[in-house]
């Protein structure tokens, strides 16, 4: 039992260490539904040269934003920020969808897609 507890501690310490990174930039695989959400909303501005939105995979544009932390980005996506409309014109997106969509756009691995 004590061993188990110790393991749990190690595990949660690891978890919180991950959580304290500025943001998880690991790319995600969007679900089919999330892909549709992306096509119908975010993509119209975030994959649109000349748009003031940070473009998908553009590290220079995303870096200072990612530094705010993923949680702050999700919140700003939901409430809107400057020229980014509240919710990014996605009425059905859940906070989990926003998180996935943001990772999708901010991750360097998906650049150019
Ligand atoms: C109508 C155009 C438009 C759409 C649609 C849109 N965005 Fe944006 N988005 C912007 C613009 C413009 C900015 C830059 C705002 C600024 O000046 O900081 C932005 C910024 C952001 C940021 C950075 C926020 C920050 O705190 O710096 C996130 C995250 C984001 N968008 C997520 C999304 C997601 C997710 C979607 C789709 C659900 C989406 N956006 C759809 C225009 C759009």
PDB file of C-alpha atoms and ligand atoms in Angstrom:
ATOM      1  CA  UNK A   1       0.000   0.000   0.000  1.00  0.00           C
ATOM      2  CA  UNK A   2       2.756   2.409   0.976  1.00  0.00           C
ATOM      3  CA  UNK A   3       4.594   1.515  -2.185  1.00  0.00           C
ATOM      4  CA  UNK A   4       1.499   2.242  -4.169  1.00  0.00           C
ATOM      5  CA  UNK A   5       1.115   5.623  -2.518  1.00  0.00           C
ATOM      6  CA  UNK A   6       4.728   6.440  -3.283  1.00  0.00           C
ATOM      7  CA  UNK A   7       4.173   5.521  -6.905  1.00  0.00           C
ATOM      8  CA  UNK A   8       1.111   7.711  -7.005  1.00  0.00           C
ATOM      9  CA  UNK A   9       3.129  10.626  -5.666  1.00  0.00           C
ATOM     10  CA  UNK A  10       5.812  10.165  -8.275  1.00  0.00           C
ATOM     11  CA  UNK A  11       3.155   9.964 -10.915  1.00  0.00           C
ATOM     12  CA  UNK A  12       1.322  13.094  -9.822  1.00  0.00           C
ATOM     13  CA  UNK A  13       4.629  14.959  -9.455  1.00  0.00           C
ATOM     14  CA  UNK A  14       5.389  14.056 -13.041  1.00  0.00           C
ATOM     15  CA  UNK A  15       1.954  15.162 -14.093  1.00  0.00           C
ATOM     16  CA  UNK A  16       2.209  18.521 -12.393  1.00  0.00           C
ATOM     17  CA  UNK A  17       5.676  18.985 -13.858  1.00  0.00           C
ATOM     18  CA  UNK A  18       4.093  18.588 -17.268  1.00  0.00           C
ATOM     19  CA  UNK A  19       1.308  20.957 -16.303  1.00  0.00           C
ATOM     20  CA  UNK A  20       3.711  23.718 -15.382  1.00  0.00           C
ATOM     21  CA  UNK A  21       5.233  23.920 -18.841  1.00  0.00           C
ATOM     22  CA  UNK A  22       4.116  27.121 -20.596  1.00  0.00           C
ATOM     23  CA  UNK A  23       1.912  25.142 -22.917  1.00  0.00           C
ATOM     24  CA  UNK A  24       1.582  21.713 -24.382  1.00  0.00           C
ATOM     25  CA  UNK A  25       2.513  22.099 -27.972  1.00  0.00           C
ATOM     26  CA  UNK A  26       2.296  18.457 -28.824  1.00  0.00           C
ATOM     27  CA  UNK A  27       0.295  18.143 -32.002  1.00  0.00           C
ATOM     28  CA  UNK A  28      -2.978  16.318 -31.723  1.00  0.00           C
ATOM     29  CA  UNK A  29      -4.928  14.317 -34.185  1.00  0.00           C
ATOM     30  CA  UNK A  30      -8.262  15.978 -34.598  1.00  0.00           C
ATOM     31  CA  UNK A  31     -11.350  13.826 -34.589  1.00  0.00           C
ATOM     32  CA  UNK A  32     -13.440  13.895 -37.755  1.00  0.00           C
ATOM     33  CA  UNK A  33     -15.892  16.165 -35.987  1.00  0.00           C
ATOM     34  CA  UNK A  34     -13.104  18.523 -34.911  1.00  0.00           C
ATOM     35  CA  UNK A  35     -11.745  18.567 -38.440  1.00  0.00           C
ATOM     36  CA  UNK A  36     -15.132  19.787 -39.615  1.00  0.00           C
ATOM     37  CA  UNK A  37     -15.167  22.456 -36.920  1.00  0.00           C
ATOM     38  CA  UNK A  38     -11.723  23.540 -38.069  1.00  0.00           C
ATOM     39  CA  UNK A  39     -12.733  23.667 -41.728  1.00  0.00           C
ATOM     40  CA  UNK A  40     -15.868  25.630 -40.945  1.00  0.00           C
ATOM     41  CA  UNK A  41     -14.448  28.137 -38.491  1.00  0.00           C
ATOM     42  CA  UNK A  42     -10.809  28.559 -37.430  1.00  0.00           C
ATOM     43  CA  UNK A  43      -9.419  27.819 -40.881  1.00  0.00           C
ATOM     44  CA  UNK A  44     -11.172  30.807 -42.441  1.00  0.00           C
ATOM     45  CA  UNK A  45      -8.804  33.131 -40.606  1.00  0.00           C
ATOM     46  CA  UNK A  46      -5.989  30.978 -39.284  1.00  0.00           C
ATOM     47  CA  UNK A  47      -5.139  29.486 -42.692  1.00  0.00           C
ATOM     48  CA  UNK A  48      -5.630  32.696 -44.618  1.00  0.00           C
ATOM     49  CA  UNK A  49      -2.528  34.621 -45.646  1.00  0.00           C
ATOM     50  CA  UNK A  50      -2.907  38.298 -44.863  1.00  0.00           C
ATOM     51  CA  UNK A  51      -5.322  37.701 -42.006  1.00  0.00           C
ATOM     52  CA  UNK A  52      -4.137  39.173 -38.691  1.00  0.00           C
ATOM     53  CA  UNK A  53      -4.770  35.791 -37.057  1.00  0.00           C
ATOM     54  CA  UNK A  54      -1.675  33.780 -36.100  1.00  0.00           C
ATOM     55  CA  UNK A  55      -1.371  31.414 -39.046  1.00  0.00           C
ATOM     56  CA  UNK A  56      -1.411  27.689 -38.608  1.00  0.00           C
ATOM     57  CA  UNK A  57       2.045  26.318 -37.828  1.00  0.00           C
ATOM     58  CA  UNK A  58       3.641  29.789 -37.828  1.00  0.00           C
ATOM     59  CA  UNK A  59       5.933  29.462 -34.831  1.00  0.00           C
ATOM     60  CA  UNK A  60       6.915  33.133 -34.738  1.00  0.00           C
ATOM     61  CA  UNK A  61       3.264  34.099 -34.506  1.00  0.00           C
ATOM     62  CA  UNK A  62       2.280  31.411 -32.005  1.00  0.00           C
ATOM     63  CA  UNK A  63       5.270  31.498 -29.683  1.00  0.00           C
ATOM     64  CA  UNK A  64       4.336  34.620 -27.689  1.00  0.00           C
ATOM     65  CA  UNK A  65       0.746  33.396 -27.509  1.00  0.00           C
ATOM     66  CA  UNK A  66       1.674  29.903 -26.423  1.00  0.00           C
ATOM     67  CA  UNK A  67       3.746  31.517 -23.664  1.00  0.00           C
ATOM     68  CA  UNK A  68       0.455  32.606 -22.056  1.00  0.00           C
ATOM     69  CA  UNK A  69      -0.352  28.957 -21.469  1.00  0.00           C
ATOM     70  CA  UNK A  70      -2.856  26.751 -23.203  1.00  0.00           C
ATOM     71  CA  UNK A  71      -5.533  27.515 -20.623  1.00  0.00           C
ATOM     72  CA  UNK A  72      -5.334  31.251 -21.318  1.00  0.00           C
ATOM     73  CA  UNK A  73      -5.505  30.604 -25.060  1.00  0.00           C
ATOM     74  CA  UNK A  74      -8.609  28.452 -24.694  1.00  0.00           C
ATOM     75  CA  UNK A  75     -10.191  31.178 -22.579  1.00  0.00           C
ATOM     76  CA  UNK A  76      -9.324  33.895 -25.111  1.00  0.00           C
ATOM     77  CA  UNK A  77     -10.632  31.774 -27.960  1.00  0.00           C
ATOM     78  CA  UNK A  78     -13.922  31.426 -26.111  1.00  0.00           C
ATOM     79  CA  UNK A  79     -14.277  35.052 -25.048  1.00  0.00           C
ATOM     80  CA  UNK A  80     -12.614  36.532 -28.136  1.00  0.00           C
ATOM     81  CA  UNK A  81      -9.575  38.811 -28.268  1.00  0.00           C
ATOM     82  CA  UNK A  82      -9.041  41.876 -30.460  1.00  0.00           C
ATOM     83  CA  UNK A  83     -10.098  40.840 -33.984  1.00  0.00           C
ATOM     84  CA  UNK A  84     -10.637  37.231 -32.960  1.00  0.00           C
ATOM     85  CA  UNK A  85     -14.411  36.859 -32.593  1.00  0.00           C
ATOM     86  CA  UNK A  86     -15.717  35.193 -29.427  1.00  0.00           C
ATOM     87  CA  UNK A  87     -15.689  31.445 -29.934  1.00  0.00           C
ATOM     88  CA  UNK A  88     -13.921  31.821 -33.276  1.00  0.00           C
ATOM     89  CA  UNK A  89     -17.285  31.575 -35.006  1.00  0.00           C
ATOM     90  CA  UNK A  90     -17.780  28.046 -33.736  1.00  0.00           C
ATOM     91  CA  UNK A  91     -21.042  27.660 -31.878  1.00  0.00           C
ATOM     92  CA  UNK A  92     -20.722  23.993 -31.108  1.00  0.00           C
ATOM     93  CA  UNK A  93     -17.069  23.891 -30.012  1.00  0.00           C
ATOM     94  CA  UNK A  94     -16.500  22.591 -26.481  1.00  0.00           C
ATOM     95  CA  UNK A  95     -13.498  23.690 -24.376  1.00  0.00           C
ATOM     96  CA  UNK A  96     -11.902  20.347 -25.314  1.00  0.00           C
ATOM     97  CA  UNK A  97     -12.425  21.143 -28.979  1.00  0.00           C
ATOM     98  CA  UNK A  98     -10.766  24.537 -28.547  1.00  0.00           C
ATOM     99  CA  UNK A  99      -7.816  22.922 -26.842  1.00  0.00           C
ATOM    100  CA  UNK A 100      -7.394  20.415 -29.659  1.00  0.00           C
ATOM    101  CA  UNK A 101      -7.893  23.033 -32.361  1.00  0.00           C
ATOM    102  CA  UNK A 102      -5.355  25.360 -30.765  1.00  0.00           C
ATOM    103  CA  UNK A 103      -2.767  22.579 -30.441  1.00  0.00           C
ATOM    104  CA  UNK A 104      -3.479  21.710 -34.039  1.00  0.00           C
ATOM    105  CA  UNK A 105      -2.739  25.253 -35.199  1.00  0.00           C
ATOM    106  CA  UNK A 106       0.157  26.062 -32.877  1.00  0.00           C
ATOM    107  CA  UNK A 107       2.113  22.844 -33.299  1.00  0.00           C
ATOM    108  CA  UNK A 108       5.156  23.120 -35.578  1.00  0.00           C
ATOM    109  CA  UNK A 109       4.660  19.572 -36.802  1.00  0.00           C
ATOM    110  CA  UNK A 110       1.566  20.499 -38.730  1.00  0.00           C
ATOM    111  CA  UNK A 111       3.149  23.470 -40.486  1.00  0.00           C
ATOM    112  CA  UNK A 112       2.105  23.864 -44.057  1.00  0.00           C
ATOM    113  CA  UNK A 113      -0.763  21.450 -43.895  1.00  0.00           C
TER     114      UNK A 113
HETATM  115  C1  LIG B   1     -12.949  35.684 -38.151  1.00  0.00           C
HETATM  116  C2  LIG B   1     -11.583  35.258 -38.081  1.00  0.00           C
HETATM  117  C3  LIG B   1     -11.207  34.217 -37.045  1.00  0.00           C
HETATM  118  C4  LIG B   1     -11.766  32.977 -36.830  1.00  0.00           C
HETATM  119  C5  LIG B   1     -12.925  32.349 -37.553  1.00  0.00           C
HETATM  120  C6  LIG B   1     -11.000  32.360 -35.767  1.00  0.00           C
HETATM  121  N1  LIG B   1      -9.999  33.208 -35.349  1.00  0.00           N
HETATM  122 FE1  LIG B   1      -8.680  32.872 -33.847  1.00  0.00          FE
HETATM  123  N2  LIG B   1      -7.885  34.717 -34.140  1.00  0.00           N
HETATM  124  C7  LIG B   1      -8.263  35.623 -35.107  1.00  0.00           C
HETATM  125  C8  LIG B   1      -7.442  36.808 -35.018  1.00  0.00           C
HETATM  126  C9  LIG B   1      -7.540  38.028 -35.918  1.00  0.00           C
HETATM  127  C10 LIG B   1      -6.551  36.594 -33.959  1.00  0.00           C
HETATM  128  C11 LIG B   1      -5.491  37.557 -33.433  1.00  0.00           C
HETATM  129  C12 LIG B   1      -6.104  38.362 -32.309  1.00  0.00           C
HETATM  130  C13 LIG B   1      -5.104  39.308 -31.700  1.00  0.00           C
HETATM  131  O1  LIG B   1      -4.950  40.397 -32.214  1.00  0.00           O
HETATM  132  O2  LIG B   1      -4.471  38.933 -30.702  1.00  0.00           O
HETATM  133  C14 LIG B   1      -6.865  35.268 -33.421  1.00  0.00           C
HETATM  134  C15 LIG B   1      -6.213  34.720 -32.350  1.00  0.00           C
HETATM  135  C16 LIG B   1      -6.480  33.461 -31.854  1.00  0.00           C
HETATM  136  C17 LIG B   1      -5.818  32.869 -30.714  1.00  0.00           C
HETATM  137  C18 LIG B   1      -4.733  33.522 -29.882  1.00  0.00           C
HETATM  138  C19 LIG B   1      -5.361  34.154 -28.674  1.00  0.00           C
HETATM  139  C20 LIG B   1      -4.352  34.803 -27.784  1.00  0.00           C
HETATM  140  O3  LIG B   1      -4.609  34.847 -26.583  1.00  0.00           O
HETATM  141  O4  LIG B   1      -3.323  35.296 -28.265  1.00  0.00           O
HETATM  142  C21 LIG B   1      -6.348  31.633 -30.528  1.00  0.00           C
HETATM  143  C22 LIG B   1      -5.977  30.638 -29.451  1.00  0.00           C
HETATM  144  C23 LIG B   1      -7.343  31.430 -31.555  1.00  0.00           C
HETATM  145  N3  LIG B   1      -7.392  32.569 -32.343  1.00  0.00           N
HETATM  146  C24 LIG B   1      -8.087  30.293 -31.695  1.00  0.00           C
HETATM  147  C25 LIG B   1      -9.068  30.118 -32.651  1.00  0.00           C
HETATM  148  C26 LIG B   1      -9.846  28.907 -32.799  1.00  0.00           C
HETATM  149  C27 LIG B   1      -9.654  27.663 -31.970  1.00  0.00           C
HETATM  150  C28 LIG B   1     -10.713  29.117 -33.808  1.00  0.00           C
HETATM  151  C29 LIG B   1     -11.763  28.178 -34.347  1.00  0.00           C
HETATM  152  C30 LIG B   1     -12.701  27.628 -33.409  1.00  0.00           C
HETATM  153  C31 LIG B   1     -10.505  30.472 -34.287  1.00  0.00           C
HETATM  154  N4  LIG B   1      -9.488  31.029 -33.581  1.00  0.00           N
HETATM  155  C32 LIG B   1     -11.226  31.089 -35.292  1.00  0.00           C
HETATM  156  C33 LIG B   1      -9.270  35.439 -36.027  1.00  0.00           C
HETATM  157  C34 LIG B   1     -10.097  34.343 -36.111  1.00  0.00           C
END
